[in-house]
PDB file of C-alpha atoms in Angstrom:
ATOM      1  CA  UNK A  27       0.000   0.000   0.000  1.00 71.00           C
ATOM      2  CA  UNK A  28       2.680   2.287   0.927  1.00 77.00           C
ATOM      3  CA  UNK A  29       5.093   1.042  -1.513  1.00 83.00           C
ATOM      4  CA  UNK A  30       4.356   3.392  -4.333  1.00 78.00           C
ATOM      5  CA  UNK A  31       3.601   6.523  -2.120  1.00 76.00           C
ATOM      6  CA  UNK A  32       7.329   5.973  -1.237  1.00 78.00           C
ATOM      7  CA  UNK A  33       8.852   5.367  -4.172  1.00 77.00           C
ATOM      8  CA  UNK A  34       7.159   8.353  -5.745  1.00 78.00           C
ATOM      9  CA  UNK A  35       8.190  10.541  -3.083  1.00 77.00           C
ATOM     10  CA  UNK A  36      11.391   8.995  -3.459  1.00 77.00           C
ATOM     11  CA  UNK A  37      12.228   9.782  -7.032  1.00 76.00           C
ATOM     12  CA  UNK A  38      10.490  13.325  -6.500  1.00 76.00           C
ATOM     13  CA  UNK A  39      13.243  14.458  -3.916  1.00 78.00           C
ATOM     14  CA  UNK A  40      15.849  13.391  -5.482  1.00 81.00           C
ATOM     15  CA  UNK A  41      14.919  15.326  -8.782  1.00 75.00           C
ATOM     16  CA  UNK A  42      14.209  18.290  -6.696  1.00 76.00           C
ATOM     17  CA  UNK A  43      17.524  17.743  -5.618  1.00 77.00           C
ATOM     18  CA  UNK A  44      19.910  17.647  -8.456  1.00 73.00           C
ATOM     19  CA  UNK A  45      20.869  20.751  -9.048  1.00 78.00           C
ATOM     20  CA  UNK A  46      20.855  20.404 -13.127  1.00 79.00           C
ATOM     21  CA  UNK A  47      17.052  19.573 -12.771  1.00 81.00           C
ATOM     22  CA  UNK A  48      14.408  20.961 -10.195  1.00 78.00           C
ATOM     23  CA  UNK A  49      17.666  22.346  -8.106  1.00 78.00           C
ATOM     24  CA  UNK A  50      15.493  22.389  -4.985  1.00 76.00           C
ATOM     25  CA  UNK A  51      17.127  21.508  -1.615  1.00 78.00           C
ATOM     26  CA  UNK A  52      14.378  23.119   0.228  1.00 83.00           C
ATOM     27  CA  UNK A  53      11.998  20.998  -1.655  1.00 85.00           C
ATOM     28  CA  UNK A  54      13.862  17.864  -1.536  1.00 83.00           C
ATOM     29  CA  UNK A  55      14.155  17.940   2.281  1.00 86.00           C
ATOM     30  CA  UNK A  56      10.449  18.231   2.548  1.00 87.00           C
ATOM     31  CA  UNK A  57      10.042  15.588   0.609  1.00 86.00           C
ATOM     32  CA  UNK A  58      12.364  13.881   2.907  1.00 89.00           C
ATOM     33  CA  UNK A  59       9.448  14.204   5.389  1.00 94.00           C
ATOM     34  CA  UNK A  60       6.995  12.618   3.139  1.00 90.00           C
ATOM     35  CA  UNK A  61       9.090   9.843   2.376  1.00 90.00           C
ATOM     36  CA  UNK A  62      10.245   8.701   5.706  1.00 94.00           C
ATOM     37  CA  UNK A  63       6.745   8.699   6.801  1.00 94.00           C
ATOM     38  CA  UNK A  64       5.567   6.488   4.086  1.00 93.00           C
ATOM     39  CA  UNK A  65       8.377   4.383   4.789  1.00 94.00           C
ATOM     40  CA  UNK A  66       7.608   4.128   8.542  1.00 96.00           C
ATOM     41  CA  UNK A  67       3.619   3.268   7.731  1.00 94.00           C
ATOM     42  CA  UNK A  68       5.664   0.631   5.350  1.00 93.00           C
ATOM     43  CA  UNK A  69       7.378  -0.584   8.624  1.00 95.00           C
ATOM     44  CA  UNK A  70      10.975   0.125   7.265  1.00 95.00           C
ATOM     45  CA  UNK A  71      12.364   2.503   9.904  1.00 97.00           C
ATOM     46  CA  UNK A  72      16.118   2.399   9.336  1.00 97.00           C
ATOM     47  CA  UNK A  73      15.077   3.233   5.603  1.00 95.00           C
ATOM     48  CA  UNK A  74      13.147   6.123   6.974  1.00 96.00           C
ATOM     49  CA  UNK A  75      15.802   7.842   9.011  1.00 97.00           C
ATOM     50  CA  UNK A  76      17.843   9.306   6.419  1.00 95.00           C
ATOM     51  CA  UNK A  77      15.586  10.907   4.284  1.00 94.00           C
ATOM     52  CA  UNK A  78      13.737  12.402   8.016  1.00 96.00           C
ATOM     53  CA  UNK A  79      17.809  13.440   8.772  1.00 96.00           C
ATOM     54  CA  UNK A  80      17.459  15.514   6.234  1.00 92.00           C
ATOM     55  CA  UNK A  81      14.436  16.774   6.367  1.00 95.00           C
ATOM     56  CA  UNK A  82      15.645  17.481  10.277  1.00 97.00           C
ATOM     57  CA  UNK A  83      18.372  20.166   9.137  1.00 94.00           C
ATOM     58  CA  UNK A  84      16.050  22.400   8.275  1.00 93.00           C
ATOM     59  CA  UNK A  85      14.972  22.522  11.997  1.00 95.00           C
ATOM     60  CA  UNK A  86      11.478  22.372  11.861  1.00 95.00           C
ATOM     61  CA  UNK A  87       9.406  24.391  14.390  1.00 94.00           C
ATOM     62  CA  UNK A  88       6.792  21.681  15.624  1.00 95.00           C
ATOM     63  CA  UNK A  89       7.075  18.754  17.786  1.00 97.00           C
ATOM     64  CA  UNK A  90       5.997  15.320  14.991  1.00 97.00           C
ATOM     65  CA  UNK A  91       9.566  15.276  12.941  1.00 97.00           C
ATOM     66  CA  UNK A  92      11.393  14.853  16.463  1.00 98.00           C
ATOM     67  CA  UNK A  93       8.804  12.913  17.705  1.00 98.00           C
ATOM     68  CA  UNK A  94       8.712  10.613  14.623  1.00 98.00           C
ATOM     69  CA  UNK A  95      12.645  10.641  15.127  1.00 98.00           C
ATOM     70  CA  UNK A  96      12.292   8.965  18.368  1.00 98.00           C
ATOM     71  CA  UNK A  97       9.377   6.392  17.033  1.00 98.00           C
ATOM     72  CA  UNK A  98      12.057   5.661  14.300  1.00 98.00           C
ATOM     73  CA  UNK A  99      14.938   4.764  16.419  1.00 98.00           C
ATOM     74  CA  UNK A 100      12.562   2.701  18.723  1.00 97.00           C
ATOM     75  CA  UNK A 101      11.391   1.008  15.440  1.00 97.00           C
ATOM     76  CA  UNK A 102      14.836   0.128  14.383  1.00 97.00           C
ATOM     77  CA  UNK A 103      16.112  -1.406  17.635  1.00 97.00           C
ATOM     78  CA  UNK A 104      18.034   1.676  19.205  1.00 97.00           C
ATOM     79  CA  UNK A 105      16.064   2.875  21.874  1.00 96.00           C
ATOM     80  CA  UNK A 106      19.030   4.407  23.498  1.00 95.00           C
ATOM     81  CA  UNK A 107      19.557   6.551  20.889  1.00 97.00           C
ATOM     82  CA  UNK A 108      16.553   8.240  21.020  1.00 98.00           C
ATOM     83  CA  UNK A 109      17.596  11.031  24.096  1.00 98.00           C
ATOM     84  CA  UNK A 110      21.321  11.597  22.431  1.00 98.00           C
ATOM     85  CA  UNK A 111      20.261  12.175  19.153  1.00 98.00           C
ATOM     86  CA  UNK A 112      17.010  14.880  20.695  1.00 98.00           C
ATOM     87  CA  UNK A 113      20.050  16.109  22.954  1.00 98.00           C
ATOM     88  CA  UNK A 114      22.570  16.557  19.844  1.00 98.00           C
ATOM     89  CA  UNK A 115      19.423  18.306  17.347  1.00 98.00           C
ATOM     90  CA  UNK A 116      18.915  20.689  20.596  1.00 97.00           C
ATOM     91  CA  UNK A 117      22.264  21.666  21.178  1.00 97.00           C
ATOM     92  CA  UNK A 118      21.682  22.937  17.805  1.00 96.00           C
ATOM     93  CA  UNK A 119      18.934  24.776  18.300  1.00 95.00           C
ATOM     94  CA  UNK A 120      18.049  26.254  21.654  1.00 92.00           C
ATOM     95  CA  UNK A 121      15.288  28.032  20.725  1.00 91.00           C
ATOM     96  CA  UNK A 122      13.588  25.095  19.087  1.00 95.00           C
ATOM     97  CA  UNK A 123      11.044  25.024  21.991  1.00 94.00           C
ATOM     98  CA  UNK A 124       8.568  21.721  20.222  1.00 96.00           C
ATOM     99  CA  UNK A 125      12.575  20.150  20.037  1.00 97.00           C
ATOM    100  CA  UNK A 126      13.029  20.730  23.564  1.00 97.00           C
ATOM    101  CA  UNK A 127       9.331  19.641  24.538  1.00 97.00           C
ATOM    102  CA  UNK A 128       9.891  16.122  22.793  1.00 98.00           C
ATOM    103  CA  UNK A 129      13.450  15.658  24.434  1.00 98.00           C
ATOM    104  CA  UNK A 130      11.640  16.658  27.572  1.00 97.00           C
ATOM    105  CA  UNK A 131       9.221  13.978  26.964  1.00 97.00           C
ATOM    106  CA  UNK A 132      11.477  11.663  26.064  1.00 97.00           C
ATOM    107  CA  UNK A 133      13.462  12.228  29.583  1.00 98.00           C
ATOM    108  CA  UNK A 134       9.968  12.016  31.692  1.00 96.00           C
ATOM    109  CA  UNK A 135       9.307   8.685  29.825  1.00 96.00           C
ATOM    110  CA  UNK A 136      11.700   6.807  32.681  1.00 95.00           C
ATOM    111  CA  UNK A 137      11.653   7.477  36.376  1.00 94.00           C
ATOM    112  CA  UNK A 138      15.211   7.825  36.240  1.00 96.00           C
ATOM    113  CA  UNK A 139      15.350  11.034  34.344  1.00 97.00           C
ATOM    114  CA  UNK A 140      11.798  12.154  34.915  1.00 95.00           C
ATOM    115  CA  UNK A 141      13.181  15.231  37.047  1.00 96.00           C
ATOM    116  CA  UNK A 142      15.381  16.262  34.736  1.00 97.00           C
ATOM    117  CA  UNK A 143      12.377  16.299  32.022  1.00 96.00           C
ATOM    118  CA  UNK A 144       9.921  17.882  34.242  1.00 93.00           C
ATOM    119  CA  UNK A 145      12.954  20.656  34.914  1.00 94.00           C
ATOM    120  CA  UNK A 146      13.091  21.146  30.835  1.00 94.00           C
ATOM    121  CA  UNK A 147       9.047  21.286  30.769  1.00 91.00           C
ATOM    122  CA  UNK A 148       9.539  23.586  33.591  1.00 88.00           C
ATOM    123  CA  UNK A 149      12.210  26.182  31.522  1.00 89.00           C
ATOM    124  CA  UNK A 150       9.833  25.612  28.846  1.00 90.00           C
ATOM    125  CA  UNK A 151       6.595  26.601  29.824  1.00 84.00           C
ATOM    126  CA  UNK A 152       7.877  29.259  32.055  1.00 78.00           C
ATOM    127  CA  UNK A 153       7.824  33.141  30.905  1.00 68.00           C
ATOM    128  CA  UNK A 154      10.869  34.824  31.340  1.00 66.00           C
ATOM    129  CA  UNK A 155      12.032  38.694  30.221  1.00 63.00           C
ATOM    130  CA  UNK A 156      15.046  37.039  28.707  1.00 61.00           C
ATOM    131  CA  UNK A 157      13.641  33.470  27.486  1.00 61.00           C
ATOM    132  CA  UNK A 158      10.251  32.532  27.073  1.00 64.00           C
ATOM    133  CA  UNK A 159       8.151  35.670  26.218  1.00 67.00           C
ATOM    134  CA  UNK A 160       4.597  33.513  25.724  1.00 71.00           C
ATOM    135  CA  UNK A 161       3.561  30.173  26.547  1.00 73.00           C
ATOM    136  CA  UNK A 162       3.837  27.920  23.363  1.00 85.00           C
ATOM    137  CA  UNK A 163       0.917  25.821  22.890  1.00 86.00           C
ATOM    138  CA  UNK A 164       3.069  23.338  20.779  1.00 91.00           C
ATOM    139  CA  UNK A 165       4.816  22.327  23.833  1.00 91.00           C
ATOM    140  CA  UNK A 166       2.074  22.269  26.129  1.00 87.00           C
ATOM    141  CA  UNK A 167       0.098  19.496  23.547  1.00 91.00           C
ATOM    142  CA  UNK A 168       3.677  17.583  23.985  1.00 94.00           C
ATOM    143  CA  UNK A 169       3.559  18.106  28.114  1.00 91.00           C
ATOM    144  CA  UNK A 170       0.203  16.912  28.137  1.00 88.00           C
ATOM    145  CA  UNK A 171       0.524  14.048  26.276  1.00 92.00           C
ATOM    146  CA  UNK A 172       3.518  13.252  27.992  1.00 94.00           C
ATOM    147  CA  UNK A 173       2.069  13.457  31.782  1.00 89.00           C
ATOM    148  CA  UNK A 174      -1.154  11.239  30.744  1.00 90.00           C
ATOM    149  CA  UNK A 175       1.533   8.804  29.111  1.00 93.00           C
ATOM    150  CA  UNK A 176       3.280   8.294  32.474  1.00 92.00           C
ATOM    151  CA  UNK A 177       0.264   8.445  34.630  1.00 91.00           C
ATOM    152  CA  UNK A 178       0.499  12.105  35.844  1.00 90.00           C
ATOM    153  CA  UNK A 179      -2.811  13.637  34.894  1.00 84.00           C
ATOM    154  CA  UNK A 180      -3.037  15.500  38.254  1.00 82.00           C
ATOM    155  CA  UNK A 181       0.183  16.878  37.111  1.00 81.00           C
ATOM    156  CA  UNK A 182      -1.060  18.373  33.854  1.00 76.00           C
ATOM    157  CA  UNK A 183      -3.395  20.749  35.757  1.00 78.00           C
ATOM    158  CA  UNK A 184      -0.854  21.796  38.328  1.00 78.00           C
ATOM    159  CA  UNK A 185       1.443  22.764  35.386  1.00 70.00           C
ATOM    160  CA  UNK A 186      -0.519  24.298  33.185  1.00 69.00           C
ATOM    161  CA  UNK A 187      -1.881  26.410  35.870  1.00 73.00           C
ATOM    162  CA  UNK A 188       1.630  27.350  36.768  1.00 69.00           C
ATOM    163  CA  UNK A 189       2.222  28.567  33.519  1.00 64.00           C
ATOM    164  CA  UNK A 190      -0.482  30.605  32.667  1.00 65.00           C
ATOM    165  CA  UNK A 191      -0.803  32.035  36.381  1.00 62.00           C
ATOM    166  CA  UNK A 192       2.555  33.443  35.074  1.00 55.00           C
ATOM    167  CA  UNK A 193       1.671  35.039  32.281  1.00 54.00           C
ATOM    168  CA  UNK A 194      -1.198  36.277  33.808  1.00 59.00           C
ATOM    169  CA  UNK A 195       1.008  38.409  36.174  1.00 59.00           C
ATOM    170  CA  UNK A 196       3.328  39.226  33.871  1.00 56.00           C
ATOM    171  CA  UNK A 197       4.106  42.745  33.443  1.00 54.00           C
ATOM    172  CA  UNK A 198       2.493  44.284  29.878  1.00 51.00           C
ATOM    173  CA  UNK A 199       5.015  45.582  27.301  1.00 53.00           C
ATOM    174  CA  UNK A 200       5.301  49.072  26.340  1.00 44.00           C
TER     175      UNK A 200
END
């Protein structure tokens, strides 16, 4: 079913991206996207990775690609890759809140690290004159999600009333 979704997307980024042809990069990547998710509904995963990787450089600004990234590397048998390759994308790209949100996520998953993903949800969700200047519903669907997956529903209320208790009180700009 999936076969010739992906092997049309397939042959369509790689004419977008030869340069004596389409000569699209931009194109290609997003195609890239398309691809590796045809290949993951295929149930191919390490197939899928490269053409997400480089759909990933051009450091999307919502929460699925790294999400699917971690789904991926699950799929293929590397599990423990999943929170160094979120860490490594991040350290490229602070401001990349969703990013941060799934890496958060990702930490909360085991009890182990689950402080030190409730801290990032925390730096996340919390306004700040220098950092966060609005609450970014993005990564409050990924907190969400992530406190009903590990059986902290209470915890979603408590949070989200933290944050937007804060930018209630914020001061207004000028």
């Amino acid at each position: 079913k999936y076969e010739a979704a992906a092997d049309a997307f397939g042959r369509a980024a790689k004419l977008y991206a030869d340069p004596k042809r389409a000569g699209d990069p931009l194109g290609a990547a997003r195609l890239g996207w398309n691809l590796s998710g045809a290949l993951q509904a295929q149930g191919e995963p390490i197939r899928a990775l490269d053409p997400l990787a480089d759909y990933l450089k051009l450091r999307p600004q919502a929460a699925e690609p790294y999400q699917r990234l971690a789904d991926l590397l699950r799929a293929a048998d590397r599990p423990a890759a999943v929170v160094a390759a979120l860490r490594a994308l991040l350290a490229q790209d602070r401001p990349n809140r969703p990013l941060g949100a799934v890496l958060a996520a990702e930490l909360a998953a085991y009890p182990g690290t689950r402080a030190e993903g409730d801290e990032l949800f925390r730096s996340l969700t919390t306004f700040g004159p220098k950092g966060n200047r609005d609450v970014d519903p993005r990564v409050i669907a990924v907190l969400v999600r992530s406190h009903l997956d590990t059986g902290r529903a209470g915890a979603v209320v408590a949070d989200v009333d933290r944050s937007f208790g804060l930018l209630a009180n914020r001061k207004p700009e000028k």
